[in-house]
XYZ file of N, CA and C in Angstrom:
156
model
N -16.010 -25.065 41.963
C -16.473 -24.721 40.539
C -15.862 -23.422 40.154
N -15.249 -23.409 39.009
C -14.710 -22.287 38.384
C -15.566 -21.925 36.992
N -16.089 -20.787 36.843
C -16.722 -20.436 35.720
C -15.959 -19.329 35.028
N -15.782 -19.468 33.773
C -15.066 -18.428 32.981
C -15.893 -17.983 31.832
N -16.193 -16.743 31.677
C -16.879 -16.211 30.602
C -15.789 -15.607 29.609
N -15.968 -15.983 28.360
C -14.996 -15.605 27.307
C -15.622 -15.427 25.976
N -15.035 -14.642 25.178
C -15.543 -14.542 23.729
C -15.444 -15.762 22.917
N -16.401 -16.111 22.135
C -16.205 -17.215 21.164
C -15.006 -17.054 20.363
N -14.517 -18.233 19.836
C -13.524 -18.277 18.866
C -12.176 -19.070 19.123
N -12.157 -19.632 20.338
C -10.974 -20.343 20.547
C -11.190 -21.827 20.123
N -10.096 -22.395 19.930
C -10.048 -23.863 19.507
C -10.336 -24.805 20.657
N -10.773 -26.017 20.282
C -10.893 -26.981 21.383
C -9.598 -27.180 22.076
N -8.479 -27.197 21.366
C -7.163 -27.290 22.075
C -6.879 -26.260 23.073
N -7.172 -24.991 22.651
C -7.041 -23.864 23.542
C -7.841 -23.918 24.735
N -9.169 -24.444 24.558
C -9.984 -24.529 25.721
C -9.518 -25.608 26.609
N -9.082 -26.587 26.138
C -8.552 -27.743 26.936
C -7.361 -27.299 27.721
N -6.408 -26.586 27.089
C -5.267 -26.089 27.788
C -5.695 -25.096 28.817
N -6.673 -24.198 28.670
C -7.175 -23.351 29.639
C -7.703 -23.968 30.836
N -8.553 -25.025 30.695
C -9.047 -25.903 31.584
C -7.953 -26.516 32.549
N -6.998 -27.019 31.835
C -5.840 -27.680 32.465
C -5.115 -26.694 33.414
N -4.891 -25.547 32.756
C -4.071 -24.476 33.589
C -4.830 -24.008 34.803
N -6.228 -23.849 34.642
C -7.003 -23.388 35.691
C -7.025 -24.418 36.727
N -7.195 -25.709 36.331
C -7.118 -26.855 37.389
C -5.818 -26.870 38.158
N -4.795 -26.778 37.464
C -3.414 -26.812 38.118
C -3.331 -25.672 39.193
N -3.800 -24.434 38.694
C -3.655 -23.353 39.617
C -4.602 -23.471 40.812
N -5.744 -24.044 40.658
C -6.657 -24.230 41.803
C -6.113 -25.245 42.688
N -5.475 -26.242 42.212
C -4.840 -27.354 43.081
C -3.669 -26.656 43.792
N -2.736 -25.997 43.095
C -1.631 -25.333 43.780
C -1.944 -24.324 44.718
N -2.825 -23.387 44.367
C -3.008 -22.169 45.150
C -4.263 -22.159 46.038
N -5.209 -22.951 45.827
C -6.441 -23.062 46.601
C -6.677 -24.376 47.262
N -5.754 -25.290 47.070
C -5.897 -26.666 47.728
C -7.079 -27.407 47.260
N -7.544 -27.148 45.995
C -8.671 -27.875 45.465
C -8.146 -29.298 44.977
N -9.097 -30.230 44.977
C -8.765 -31.643 44.545
C -9.173 -31.704 43.042
N -8.338 -32.045 42.151
C -8.705 -32.110 40.735
C -9.931 -32.933 40.369
N -10.130 -33.922 41.133
C -11.237 -34.870 40.828
C -12.622 -34.255 41.321
N -12.493 -33.084 42.083
C -13.683 -32.550 42.554
C -13.968 -31.095 41.980
N -13.101 -30.766 41.091
C -13.224 -29.389 40.481
C -13.851 -29.460 39.164
N -14.730 -28.565 38.962
C -15.462 -28.431 37.617
C -15.057 -26.978 37.117
N -14.656 -26.933 35.858
C -14.365 -25.729 35.174
C -15.355 -25.623 34.028
N -16.059 -24.465 34.081
C -17.099 -24.262 33.055
C -16.824 -23.022 32.174
N -16.697 -23.288 30.908
C -16.433 -22.149 29.916
C -17.647 -21.822 29.323
N -17.988 -20.532 29.465
C -19.258 -19.943 28.852
C -18.729 -19.033 27.826
N -19.000 -19.401 26.571
C -18.532 -18.634 25.318
C -19.714 -17.625 25.021
N -19.249 -16.446 24.967
C -20.168 -15.271 24.741
C -19.878 -14.741 23.344
N -20.856 -14.678 22.325
C -20.633 -13.988 21.096
C -20.290 -12.499 21.358
N -19.320 -12.037 20.654
C -18.898 -10.607 20.814
C -19.972 -9.624 20.599
N -20.967 -9.992 19.781
C -22.078 -9.053 19.593
C -23.057 -8.996 20.931
N -22.910 -9.971 21.834
C -23.687 -9.930 22.998
C -22.947 -9.371 24.209
N -21.853 -8.717 24.002
C -20.952 -8.259 25.107
C -20.879 -6.609 24.787
N -21.128 -5.969 25.869
C -21.022 -4.475 25.809
C -20.410 -3.732 26.934
N -20.020 -2.541 26.757
C -19.579 -1.587 27.812
C -20.436 -0.471 27.822
N -20.746 -0.084 29.079
C -21.668 1.095 29.251
C -20.933 2.407 29.024
């Protein structure tokens, strides 16, 4: 399982491309099976993100 936290605002096409790229990288570099991999995108509103 790969979880990515990112700011809101990307298109569906961008998110699909990101999931595909992450899947390909996990298969190539981590030996993951694509049928067993889950990629979760957690979109965070910018107003809910802060730096101390």
